[in-house]
PDB file of C-alpha atoms and ligand atoms in Angstrom:
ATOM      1  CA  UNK A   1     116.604  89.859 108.005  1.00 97.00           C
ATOM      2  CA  UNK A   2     116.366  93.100 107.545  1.00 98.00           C
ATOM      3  CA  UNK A   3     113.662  95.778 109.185  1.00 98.00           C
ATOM      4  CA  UNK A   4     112.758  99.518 107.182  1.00 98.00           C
ATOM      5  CA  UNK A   5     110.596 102.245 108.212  1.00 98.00           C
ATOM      6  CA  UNK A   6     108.990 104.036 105.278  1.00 98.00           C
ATOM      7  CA  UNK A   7     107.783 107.347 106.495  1.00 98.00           C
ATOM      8  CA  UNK A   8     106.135 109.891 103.904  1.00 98.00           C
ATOM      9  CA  UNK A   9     104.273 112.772 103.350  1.00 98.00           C
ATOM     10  CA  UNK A  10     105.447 114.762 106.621  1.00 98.00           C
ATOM     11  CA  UNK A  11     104.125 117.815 105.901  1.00 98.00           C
ATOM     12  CA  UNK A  12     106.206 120.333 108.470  1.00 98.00           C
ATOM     13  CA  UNK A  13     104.135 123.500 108.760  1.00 98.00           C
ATOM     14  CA  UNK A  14     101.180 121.538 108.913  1.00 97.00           C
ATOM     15  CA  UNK A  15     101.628 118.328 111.239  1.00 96.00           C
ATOM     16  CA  UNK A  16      98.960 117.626 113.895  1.00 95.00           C
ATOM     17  CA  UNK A  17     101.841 118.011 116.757  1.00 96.00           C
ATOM     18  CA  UNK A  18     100.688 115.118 119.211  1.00 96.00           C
ATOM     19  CA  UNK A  19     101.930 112.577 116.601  1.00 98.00           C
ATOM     20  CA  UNK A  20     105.567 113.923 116.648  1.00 98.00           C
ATOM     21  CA  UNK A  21     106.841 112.298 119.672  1.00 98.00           C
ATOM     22  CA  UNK A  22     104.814 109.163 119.096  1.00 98.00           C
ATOM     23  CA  UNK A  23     105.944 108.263 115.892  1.00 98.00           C
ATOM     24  CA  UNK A  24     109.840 108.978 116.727  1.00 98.00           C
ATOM     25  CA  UNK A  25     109.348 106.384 120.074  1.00 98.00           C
ATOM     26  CA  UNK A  26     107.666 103.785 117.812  1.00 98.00           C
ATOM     27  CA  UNK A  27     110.050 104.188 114.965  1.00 98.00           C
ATOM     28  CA  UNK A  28     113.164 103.957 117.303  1.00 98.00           C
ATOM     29  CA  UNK A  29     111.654 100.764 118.837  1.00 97.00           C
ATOM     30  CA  UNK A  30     111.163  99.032 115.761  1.00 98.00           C
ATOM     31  CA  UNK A  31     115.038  99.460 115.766  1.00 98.00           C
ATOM     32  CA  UNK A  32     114.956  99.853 111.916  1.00 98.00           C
ATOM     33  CA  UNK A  33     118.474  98.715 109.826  1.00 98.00           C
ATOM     34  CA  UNK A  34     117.298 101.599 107.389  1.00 98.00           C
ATOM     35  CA  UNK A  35     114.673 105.020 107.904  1.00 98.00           C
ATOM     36  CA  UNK A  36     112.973 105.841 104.021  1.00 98.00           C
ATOM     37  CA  UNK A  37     111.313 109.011 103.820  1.00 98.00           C
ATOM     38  CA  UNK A  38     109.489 109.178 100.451  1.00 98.00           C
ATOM     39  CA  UNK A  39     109.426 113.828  99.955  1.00 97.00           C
ATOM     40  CA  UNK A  40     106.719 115.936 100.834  1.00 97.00           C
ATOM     41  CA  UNK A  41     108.717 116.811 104.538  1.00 98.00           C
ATOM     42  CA  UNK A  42     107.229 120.407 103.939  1.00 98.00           C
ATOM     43  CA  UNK A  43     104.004 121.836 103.813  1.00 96.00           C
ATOM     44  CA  UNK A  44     105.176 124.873 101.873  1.00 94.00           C
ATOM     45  CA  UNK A  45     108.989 125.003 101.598  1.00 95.00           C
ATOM     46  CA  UNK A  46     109.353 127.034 104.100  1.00 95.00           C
ATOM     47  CA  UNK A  47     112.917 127.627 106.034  1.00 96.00           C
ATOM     48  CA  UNK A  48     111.028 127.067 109.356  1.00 98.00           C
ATOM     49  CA  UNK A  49     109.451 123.765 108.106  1.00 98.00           C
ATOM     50  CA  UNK A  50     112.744 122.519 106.877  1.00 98.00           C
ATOM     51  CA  UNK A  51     114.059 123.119 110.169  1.00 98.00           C
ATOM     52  CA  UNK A  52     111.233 121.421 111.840  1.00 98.00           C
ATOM     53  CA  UNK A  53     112.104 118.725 109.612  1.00 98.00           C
ATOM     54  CA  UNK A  54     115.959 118.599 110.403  1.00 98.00           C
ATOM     55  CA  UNK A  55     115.332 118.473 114.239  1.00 98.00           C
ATOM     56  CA  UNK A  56     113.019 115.114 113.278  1.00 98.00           C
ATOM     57  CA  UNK A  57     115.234 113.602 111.012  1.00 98.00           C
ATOM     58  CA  UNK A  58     117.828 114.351 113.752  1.00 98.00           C
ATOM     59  CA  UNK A  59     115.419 112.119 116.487  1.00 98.00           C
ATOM     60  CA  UNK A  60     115.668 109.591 114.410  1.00 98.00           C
ATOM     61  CA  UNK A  61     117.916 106.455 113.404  1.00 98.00           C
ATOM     62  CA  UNK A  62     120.288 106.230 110.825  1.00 98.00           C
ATOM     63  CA  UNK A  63     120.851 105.534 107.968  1.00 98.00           C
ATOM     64  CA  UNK A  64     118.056 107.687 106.162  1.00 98.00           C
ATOM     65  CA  UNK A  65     117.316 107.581 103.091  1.00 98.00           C
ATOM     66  CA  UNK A  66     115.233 110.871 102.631  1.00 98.00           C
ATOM     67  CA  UNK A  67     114.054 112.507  98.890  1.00 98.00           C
ATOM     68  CA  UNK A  68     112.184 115.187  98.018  1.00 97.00           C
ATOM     69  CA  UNK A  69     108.397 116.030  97.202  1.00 96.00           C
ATOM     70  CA  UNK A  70     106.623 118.403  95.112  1.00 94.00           C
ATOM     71  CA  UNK A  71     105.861 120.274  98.150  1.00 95.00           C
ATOM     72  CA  UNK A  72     109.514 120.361  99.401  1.00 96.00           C
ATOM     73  CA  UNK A  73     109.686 122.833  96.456  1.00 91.00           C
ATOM     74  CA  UNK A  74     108.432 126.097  96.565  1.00 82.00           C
ATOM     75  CA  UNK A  75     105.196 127.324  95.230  1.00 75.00           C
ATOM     76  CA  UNK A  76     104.549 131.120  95.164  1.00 69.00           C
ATOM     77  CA  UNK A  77     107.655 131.797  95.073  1.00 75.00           C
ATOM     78  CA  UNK A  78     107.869 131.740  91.331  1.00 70.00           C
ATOM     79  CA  UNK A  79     111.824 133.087  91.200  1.00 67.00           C
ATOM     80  CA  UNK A  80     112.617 130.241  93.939  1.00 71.00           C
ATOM     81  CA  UNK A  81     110.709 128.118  92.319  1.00 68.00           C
ATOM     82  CA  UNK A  82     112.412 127.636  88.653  1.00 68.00           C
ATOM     83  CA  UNK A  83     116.254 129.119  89.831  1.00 69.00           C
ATOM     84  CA  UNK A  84     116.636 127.224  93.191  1.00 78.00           C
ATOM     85  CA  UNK A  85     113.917 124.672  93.596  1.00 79.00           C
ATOM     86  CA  UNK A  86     115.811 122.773  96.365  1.00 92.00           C
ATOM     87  CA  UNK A  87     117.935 125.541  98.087  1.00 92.00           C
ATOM     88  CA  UNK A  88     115.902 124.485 101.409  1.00 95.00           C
ATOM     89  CA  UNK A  89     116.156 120.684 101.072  1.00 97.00           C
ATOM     90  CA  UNK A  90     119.784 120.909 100.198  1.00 96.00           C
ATOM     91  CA  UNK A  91     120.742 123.322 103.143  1.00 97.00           C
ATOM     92  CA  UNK A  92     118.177 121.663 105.559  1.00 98.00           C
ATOM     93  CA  UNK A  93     117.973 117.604 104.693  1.00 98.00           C
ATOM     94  CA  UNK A  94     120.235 116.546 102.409  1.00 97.00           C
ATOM     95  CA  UNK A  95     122.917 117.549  99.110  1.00 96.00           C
ATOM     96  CA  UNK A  96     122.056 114.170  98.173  1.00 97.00           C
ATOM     97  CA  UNK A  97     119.190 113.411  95.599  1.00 96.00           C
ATOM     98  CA  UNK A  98     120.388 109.748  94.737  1.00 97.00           C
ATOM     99  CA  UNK A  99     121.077 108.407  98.206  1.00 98.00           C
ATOM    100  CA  UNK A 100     121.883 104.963  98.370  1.00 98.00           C
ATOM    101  CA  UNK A 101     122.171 102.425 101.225  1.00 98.00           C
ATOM    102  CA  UNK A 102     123.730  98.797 100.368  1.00 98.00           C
ATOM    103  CA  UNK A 103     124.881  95.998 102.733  1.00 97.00           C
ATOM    104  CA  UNK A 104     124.696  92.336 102.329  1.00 97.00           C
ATOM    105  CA  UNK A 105     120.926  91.861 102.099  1.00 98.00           C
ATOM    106  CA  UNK A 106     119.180  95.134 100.735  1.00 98.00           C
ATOM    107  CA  UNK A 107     120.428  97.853  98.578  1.00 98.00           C
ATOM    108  CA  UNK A 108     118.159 101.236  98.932  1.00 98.00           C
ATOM    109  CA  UNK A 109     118.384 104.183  96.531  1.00 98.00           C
ATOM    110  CA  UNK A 110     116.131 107.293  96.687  1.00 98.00           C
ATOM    111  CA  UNK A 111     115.491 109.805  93.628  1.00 97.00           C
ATOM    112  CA  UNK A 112     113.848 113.114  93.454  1.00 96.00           C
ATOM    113  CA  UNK A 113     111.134 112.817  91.120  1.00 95.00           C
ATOM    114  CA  UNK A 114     109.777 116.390  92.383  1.00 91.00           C
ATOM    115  CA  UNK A 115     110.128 119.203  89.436  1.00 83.00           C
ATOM    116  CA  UNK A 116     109.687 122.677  89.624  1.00 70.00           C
ATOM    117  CA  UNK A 117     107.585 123.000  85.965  1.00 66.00           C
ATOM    118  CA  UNK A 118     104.746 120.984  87.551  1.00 66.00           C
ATOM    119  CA  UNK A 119     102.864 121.718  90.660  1.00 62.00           C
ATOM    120  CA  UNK A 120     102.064 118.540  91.571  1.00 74.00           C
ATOM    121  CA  UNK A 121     103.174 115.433  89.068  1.00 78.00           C
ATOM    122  CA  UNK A 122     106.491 114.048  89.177  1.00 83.00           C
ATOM    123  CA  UNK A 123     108.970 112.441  86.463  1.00 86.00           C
ATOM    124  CA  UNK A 124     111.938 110.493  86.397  1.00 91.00           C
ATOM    125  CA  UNK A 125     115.035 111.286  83.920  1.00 92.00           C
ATOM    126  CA  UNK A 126     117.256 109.354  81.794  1.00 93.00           C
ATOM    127  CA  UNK A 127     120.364 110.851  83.932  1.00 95.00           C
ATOM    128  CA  UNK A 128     118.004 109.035  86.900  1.00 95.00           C
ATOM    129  CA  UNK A 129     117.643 105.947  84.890  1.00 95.00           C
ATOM    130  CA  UNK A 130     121.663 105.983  84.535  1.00 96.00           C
ATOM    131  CA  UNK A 131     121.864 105.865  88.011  1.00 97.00           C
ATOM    132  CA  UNK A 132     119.714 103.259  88.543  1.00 97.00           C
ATOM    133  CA  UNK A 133     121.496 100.874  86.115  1.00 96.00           C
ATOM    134  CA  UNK A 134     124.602 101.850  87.735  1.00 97.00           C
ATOM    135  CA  UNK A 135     123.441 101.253  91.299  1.00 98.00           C
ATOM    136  CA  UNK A 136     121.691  98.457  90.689  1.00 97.00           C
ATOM    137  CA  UNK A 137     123.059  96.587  87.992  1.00 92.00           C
ATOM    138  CA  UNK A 138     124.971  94.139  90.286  1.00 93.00           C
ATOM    139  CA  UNK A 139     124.046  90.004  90.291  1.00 87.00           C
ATOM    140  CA  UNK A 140     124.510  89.217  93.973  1.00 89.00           C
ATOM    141  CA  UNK A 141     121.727  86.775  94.956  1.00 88.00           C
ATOM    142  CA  UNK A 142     119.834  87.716  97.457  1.00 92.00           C
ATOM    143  CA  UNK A 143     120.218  91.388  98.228  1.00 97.00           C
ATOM    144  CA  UNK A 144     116.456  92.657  97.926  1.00 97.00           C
ATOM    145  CA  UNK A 145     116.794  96.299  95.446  1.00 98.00           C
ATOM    146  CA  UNK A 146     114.640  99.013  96.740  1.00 98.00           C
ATOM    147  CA  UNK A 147     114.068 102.236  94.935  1.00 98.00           C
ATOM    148  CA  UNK A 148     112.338 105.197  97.063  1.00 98.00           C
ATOM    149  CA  UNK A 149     110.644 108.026  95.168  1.00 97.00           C
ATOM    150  CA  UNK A 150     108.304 110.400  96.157  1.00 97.00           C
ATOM    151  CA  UNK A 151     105.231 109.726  92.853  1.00 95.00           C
ATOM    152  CA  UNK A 152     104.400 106.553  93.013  1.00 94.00           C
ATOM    153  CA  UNK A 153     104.594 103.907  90.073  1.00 93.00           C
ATOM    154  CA  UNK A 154     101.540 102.249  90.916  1.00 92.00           C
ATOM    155  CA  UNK A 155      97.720 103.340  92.434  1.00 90.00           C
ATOM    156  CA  UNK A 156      95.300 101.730  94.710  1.00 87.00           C
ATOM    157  CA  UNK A 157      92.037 101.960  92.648  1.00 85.00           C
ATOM    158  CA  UNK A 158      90.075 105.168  91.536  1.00 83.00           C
ATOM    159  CA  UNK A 159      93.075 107.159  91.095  1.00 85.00           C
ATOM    160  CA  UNK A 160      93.671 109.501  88.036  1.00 83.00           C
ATOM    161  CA  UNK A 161      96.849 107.781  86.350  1.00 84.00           C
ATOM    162  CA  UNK A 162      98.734 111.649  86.233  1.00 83.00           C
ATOM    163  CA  UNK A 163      99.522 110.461  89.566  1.00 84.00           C
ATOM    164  CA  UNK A 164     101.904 108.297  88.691  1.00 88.00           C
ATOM    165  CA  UNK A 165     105.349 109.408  88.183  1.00 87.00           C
ATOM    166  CA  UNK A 166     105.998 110.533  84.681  1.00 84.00           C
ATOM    167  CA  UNK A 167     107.968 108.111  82.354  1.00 84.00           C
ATOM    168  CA  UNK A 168     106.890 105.108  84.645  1.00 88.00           C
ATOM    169  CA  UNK A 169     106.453 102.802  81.435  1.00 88.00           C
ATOM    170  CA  UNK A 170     109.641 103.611  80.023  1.00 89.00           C
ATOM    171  CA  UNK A 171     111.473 103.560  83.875  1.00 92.00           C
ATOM    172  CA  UNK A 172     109.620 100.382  84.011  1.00 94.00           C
ATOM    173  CA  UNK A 173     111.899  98.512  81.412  1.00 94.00           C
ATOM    174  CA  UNK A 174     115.073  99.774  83.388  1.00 93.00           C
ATOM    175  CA  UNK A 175     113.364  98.415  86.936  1.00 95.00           C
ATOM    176  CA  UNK A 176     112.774  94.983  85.041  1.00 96.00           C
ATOM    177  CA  UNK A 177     116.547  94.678  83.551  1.00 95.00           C
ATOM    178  CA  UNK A 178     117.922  95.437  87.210  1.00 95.00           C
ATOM    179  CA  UNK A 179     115.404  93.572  88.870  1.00 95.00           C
ATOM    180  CA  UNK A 180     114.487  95.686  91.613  1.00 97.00           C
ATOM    181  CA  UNK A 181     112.218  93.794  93.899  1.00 97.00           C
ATOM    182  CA  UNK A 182     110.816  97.058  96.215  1.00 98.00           C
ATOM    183  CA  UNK A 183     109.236 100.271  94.936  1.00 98.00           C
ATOM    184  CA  UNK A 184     108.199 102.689  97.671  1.00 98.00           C
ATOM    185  CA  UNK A 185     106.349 105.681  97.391  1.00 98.00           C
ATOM    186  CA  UNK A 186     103.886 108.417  98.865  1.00 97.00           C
ATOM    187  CA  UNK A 187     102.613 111.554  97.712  1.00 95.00           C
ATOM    188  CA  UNK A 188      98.872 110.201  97.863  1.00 93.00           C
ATOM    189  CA  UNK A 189      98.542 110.270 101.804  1.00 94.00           C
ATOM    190  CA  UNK A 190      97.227 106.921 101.018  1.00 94.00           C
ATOM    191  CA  UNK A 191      98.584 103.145 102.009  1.00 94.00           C
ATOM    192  CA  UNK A 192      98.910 100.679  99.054  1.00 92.00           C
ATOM    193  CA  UNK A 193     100.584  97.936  98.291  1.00 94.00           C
ATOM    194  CA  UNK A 194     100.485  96.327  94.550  1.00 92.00           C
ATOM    195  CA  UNK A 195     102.453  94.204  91.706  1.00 93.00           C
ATOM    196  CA  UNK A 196     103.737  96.143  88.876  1.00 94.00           C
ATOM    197  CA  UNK A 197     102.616  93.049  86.732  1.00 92.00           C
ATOM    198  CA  UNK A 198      98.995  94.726  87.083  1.00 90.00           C
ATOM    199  CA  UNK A 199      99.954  97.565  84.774  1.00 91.00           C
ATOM    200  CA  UNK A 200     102.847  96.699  83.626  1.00 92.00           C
ATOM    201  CA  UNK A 201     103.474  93.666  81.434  1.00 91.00           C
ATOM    202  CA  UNK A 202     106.663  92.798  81.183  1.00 93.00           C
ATOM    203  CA  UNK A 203     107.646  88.721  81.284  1.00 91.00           C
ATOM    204  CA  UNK A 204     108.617  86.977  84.262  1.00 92.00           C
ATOM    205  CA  UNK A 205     108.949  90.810  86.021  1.00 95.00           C
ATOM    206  CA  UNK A 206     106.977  92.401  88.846  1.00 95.00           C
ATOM    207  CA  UNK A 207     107.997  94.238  91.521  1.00 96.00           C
ATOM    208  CA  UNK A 208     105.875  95.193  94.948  1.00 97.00           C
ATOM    209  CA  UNK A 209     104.586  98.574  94.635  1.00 96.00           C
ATOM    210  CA  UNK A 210     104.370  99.957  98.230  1.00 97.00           C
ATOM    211  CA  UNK A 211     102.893 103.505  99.100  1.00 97.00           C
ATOM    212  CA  UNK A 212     102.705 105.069 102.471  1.00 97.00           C
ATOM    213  CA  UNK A 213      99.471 107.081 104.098  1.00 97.00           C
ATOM    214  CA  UNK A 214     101.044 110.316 105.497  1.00 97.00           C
ATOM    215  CA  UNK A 215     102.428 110.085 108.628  1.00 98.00           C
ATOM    216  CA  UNK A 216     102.114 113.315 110.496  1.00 97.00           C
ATOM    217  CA  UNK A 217     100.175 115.529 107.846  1.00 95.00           C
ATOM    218  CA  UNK A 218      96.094 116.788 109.290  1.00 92.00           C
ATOM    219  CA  UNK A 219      95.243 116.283 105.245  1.00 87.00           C
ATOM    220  CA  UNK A 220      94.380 112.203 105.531  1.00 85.00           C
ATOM    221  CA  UNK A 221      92.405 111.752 103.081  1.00 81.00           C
ATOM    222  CA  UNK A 222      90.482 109.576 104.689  1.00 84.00           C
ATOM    223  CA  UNK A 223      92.623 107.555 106.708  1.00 91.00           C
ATOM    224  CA  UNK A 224      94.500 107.711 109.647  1.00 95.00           C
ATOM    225  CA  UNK A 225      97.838 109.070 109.577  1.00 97.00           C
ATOM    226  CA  UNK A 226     100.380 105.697 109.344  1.00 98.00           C
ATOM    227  CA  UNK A 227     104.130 104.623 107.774  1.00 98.00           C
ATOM    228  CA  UNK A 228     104.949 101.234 106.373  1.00 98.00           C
ATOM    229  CA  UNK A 229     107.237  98.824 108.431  1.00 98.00           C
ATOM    230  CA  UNK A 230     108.978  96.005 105.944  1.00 98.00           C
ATOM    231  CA  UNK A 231     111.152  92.852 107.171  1.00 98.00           C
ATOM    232  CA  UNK A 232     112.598  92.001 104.372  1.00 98.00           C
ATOM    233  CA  UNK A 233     114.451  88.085 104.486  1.00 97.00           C
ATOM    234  CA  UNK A 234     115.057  87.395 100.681  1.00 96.00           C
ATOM    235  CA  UNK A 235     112.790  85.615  99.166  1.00 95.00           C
ATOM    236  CA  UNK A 236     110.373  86.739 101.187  1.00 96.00           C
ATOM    237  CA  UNK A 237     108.924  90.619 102.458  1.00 97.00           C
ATOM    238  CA  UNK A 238     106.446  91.445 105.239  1.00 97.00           C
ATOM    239  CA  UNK A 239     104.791  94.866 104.870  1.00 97.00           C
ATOM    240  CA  UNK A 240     102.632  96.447 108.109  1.00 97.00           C
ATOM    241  CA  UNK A 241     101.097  98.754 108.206  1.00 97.00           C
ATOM    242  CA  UNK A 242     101.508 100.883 111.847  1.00 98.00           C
ATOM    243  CA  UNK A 243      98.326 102.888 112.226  1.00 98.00           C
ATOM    244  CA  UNK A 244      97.868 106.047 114.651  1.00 97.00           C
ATOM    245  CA  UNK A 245      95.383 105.413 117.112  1.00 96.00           C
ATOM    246  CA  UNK A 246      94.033 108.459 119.114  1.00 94.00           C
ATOM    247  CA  UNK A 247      91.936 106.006 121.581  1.00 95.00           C
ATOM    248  CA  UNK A 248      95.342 104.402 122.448  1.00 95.00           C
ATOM    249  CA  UNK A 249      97.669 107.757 121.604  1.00 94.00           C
ATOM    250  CA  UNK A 250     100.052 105.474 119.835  1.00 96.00           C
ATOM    251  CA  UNK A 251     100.856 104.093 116.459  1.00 98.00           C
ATOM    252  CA  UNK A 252      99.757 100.633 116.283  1.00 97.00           C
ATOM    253  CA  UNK A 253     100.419  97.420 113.734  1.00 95.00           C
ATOM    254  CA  UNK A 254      97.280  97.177 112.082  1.00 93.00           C
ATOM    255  CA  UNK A 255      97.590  95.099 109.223  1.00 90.00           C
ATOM    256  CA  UNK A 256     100.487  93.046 107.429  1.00 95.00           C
ATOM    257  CA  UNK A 257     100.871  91.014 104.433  1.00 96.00           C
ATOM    258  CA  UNK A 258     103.435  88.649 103.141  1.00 97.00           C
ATOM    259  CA  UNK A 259     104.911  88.684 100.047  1.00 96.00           C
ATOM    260  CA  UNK A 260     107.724  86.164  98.431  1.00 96.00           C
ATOM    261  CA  UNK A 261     109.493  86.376  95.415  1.00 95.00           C
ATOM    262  CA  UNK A 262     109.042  83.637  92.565  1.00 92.00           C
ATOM    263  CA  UNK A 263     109.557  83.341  88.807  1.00 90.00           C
ATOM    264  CA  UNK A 264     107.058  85.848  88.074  1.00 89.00           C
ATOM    265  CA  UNK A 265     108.418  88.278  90.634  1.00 92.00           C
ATOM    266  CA  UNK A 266     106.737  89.197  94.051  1.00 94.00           C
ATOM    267  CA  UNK A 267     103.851  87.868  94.359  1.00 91.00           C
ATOM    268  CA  UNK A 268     101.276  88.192  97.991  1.00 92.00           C
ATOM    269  CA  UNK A 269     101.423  84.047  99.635  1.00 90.00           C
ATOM    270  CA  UNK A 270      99.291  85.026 102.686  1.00 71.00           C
ATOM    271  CA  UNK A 271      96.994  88.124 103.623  1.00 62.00           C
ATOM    272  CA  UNK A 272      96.589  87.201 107.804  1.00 57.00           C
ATOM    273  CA  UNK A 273      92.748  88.599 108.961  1.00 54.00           C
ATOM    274  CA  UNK A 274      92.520  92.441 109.366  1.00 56.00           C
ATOM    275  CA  UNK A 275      92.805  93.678 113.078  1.00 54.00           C
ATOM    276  CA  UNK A 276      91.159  97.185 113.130  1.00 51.00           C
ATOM    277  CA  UNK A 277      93.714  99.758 115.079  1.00 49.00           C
ATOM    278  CA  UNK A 278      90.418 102.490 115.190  1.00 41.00           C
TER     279      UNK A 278
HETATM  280 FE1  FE2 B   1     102.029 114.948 100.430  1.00 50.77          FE
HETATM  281 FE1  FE2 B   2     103.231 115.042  97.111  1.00 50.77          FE
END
């Protein structure tokens, strides 16, 4: 079995500061095999949020997986912007913009689908699609595939589909020949969890779509701020959600579902009765 904490949409430079502390004591507890962050770890690209970043990152467990968001690139800064989008990440969080983690049961890879000609919306390459095959083109049974990126692939309801990451039909076709099981996301400050079969049909193929709420950001969007916890014990994956819960000043489980993997892919095999955290 393996346990991940997806984090997302950090937001340095605008955090609401009592959660800091908090969420690095419940995310070392939870004694995670892997830490995901899916971008946004700035509010603006600043040096000074990166660095608030870095001394977060450093508070927490390792290994991280940890890509880049359309805010991790900067905005005004229109020369920064298009010559050195990621000067900050790079020197701050990471070189790396196709980290991978693989042992015997889960292999993890994170791409940076942030881009500096649109503001917001994110796309995917066919150099990225390379390294998918390459990472993931392996036969092993058993090892669940995960791929972290910061635009998501799927959307709870009542989102405008230019969320979505661009190129996700024709990424889609490369997920489905490697079979990767996992897809996790943020960017929408918003918790989700879905089946690519919903939008995508391709036979005998669907994947869990899983998107995190932001987890230290004051922009909610109407929720409270949360991060994803996954056990993951092939064929089967348990996603909760941990909830921040100012009556209790702690992150708490509120909700988890279970998910196992069939001949149509991942499908949900139990939904357990809500507990409210709030
Ligand atoms: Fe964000
Ligand atoms: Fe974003």
């Amino acid at each position: 079995m393996r346990t991940i904490v997806h984090l997302s949409d950090l937001h340095f430079g605008r955090v609401d500061a009592g959660l800091v502390e908090p969420l690095i004591e419940t995310v070392r507890a939870a004694r995670p095999h892997v830490v995901v962050i899916s971008g946004d770890l700035t509010q603006r690209a600043r040096a000074w949020q990166f660095k608030e970043a870095r001394t977060f990152l450093d508070a927490l467990p390792k290994p991280q997986i940890v890509v880049p968001g359309n805010h991790d690139v900067p905005l005004y800064n229109v020369f920064a912007r298009f010559l050195t989008p990621l000067e900050n990440y790079r020197r701050y969080v990471s070189a790396d913009l196709e980290p991978f983690y693989r042992d015997e049961e889960i292999a993890v890879l994170g791409l940076n689908t942030a881009r500096s000609l649109t503001f917001k919306n994110g796309r995917i390459n066919q150099e990225q699609l390379q390294v998918i095959r390459s990472r993931f083109s392996f036969k092993e049974p058993g090892v669940t595939k995960i791929l972290a990126t910061h635009h998501p692939f799927d959307l709870p309801k009542g989102h405008d589909e230019d969320d979505l990451v661009g190129r996700a039909r024709t990424a889609m076709e490369r997920l489905a020949a490697c079979r990767i099981d996992i897809l996790l996301a943020g960017h929408l400050h918003v918790s989700h969890s879905g089946h690519t079969a919903d939008r995508y049909r391709i036979a005998g193929y669907s994947a869990l779509v899983v998107s995190a709420g932001t987890a230290l950001s004051e922009r909610r969007r109407g929720e409270q701020n949360s991060f994803n916890l996954l056990h993951i014990d092939w064929p089967r994956a348990t996603v909760s959600r941990c909830v921040w819960n100012p009556d209790q000043n702690r992150f708490v489980e509120a909700q988890s579902e279970i998910f196992a993997h069939g001949a149509e892919g991942w499908r949900q095999v139990a939904e357990p009765p809500k507990t409210e955290a709030s």
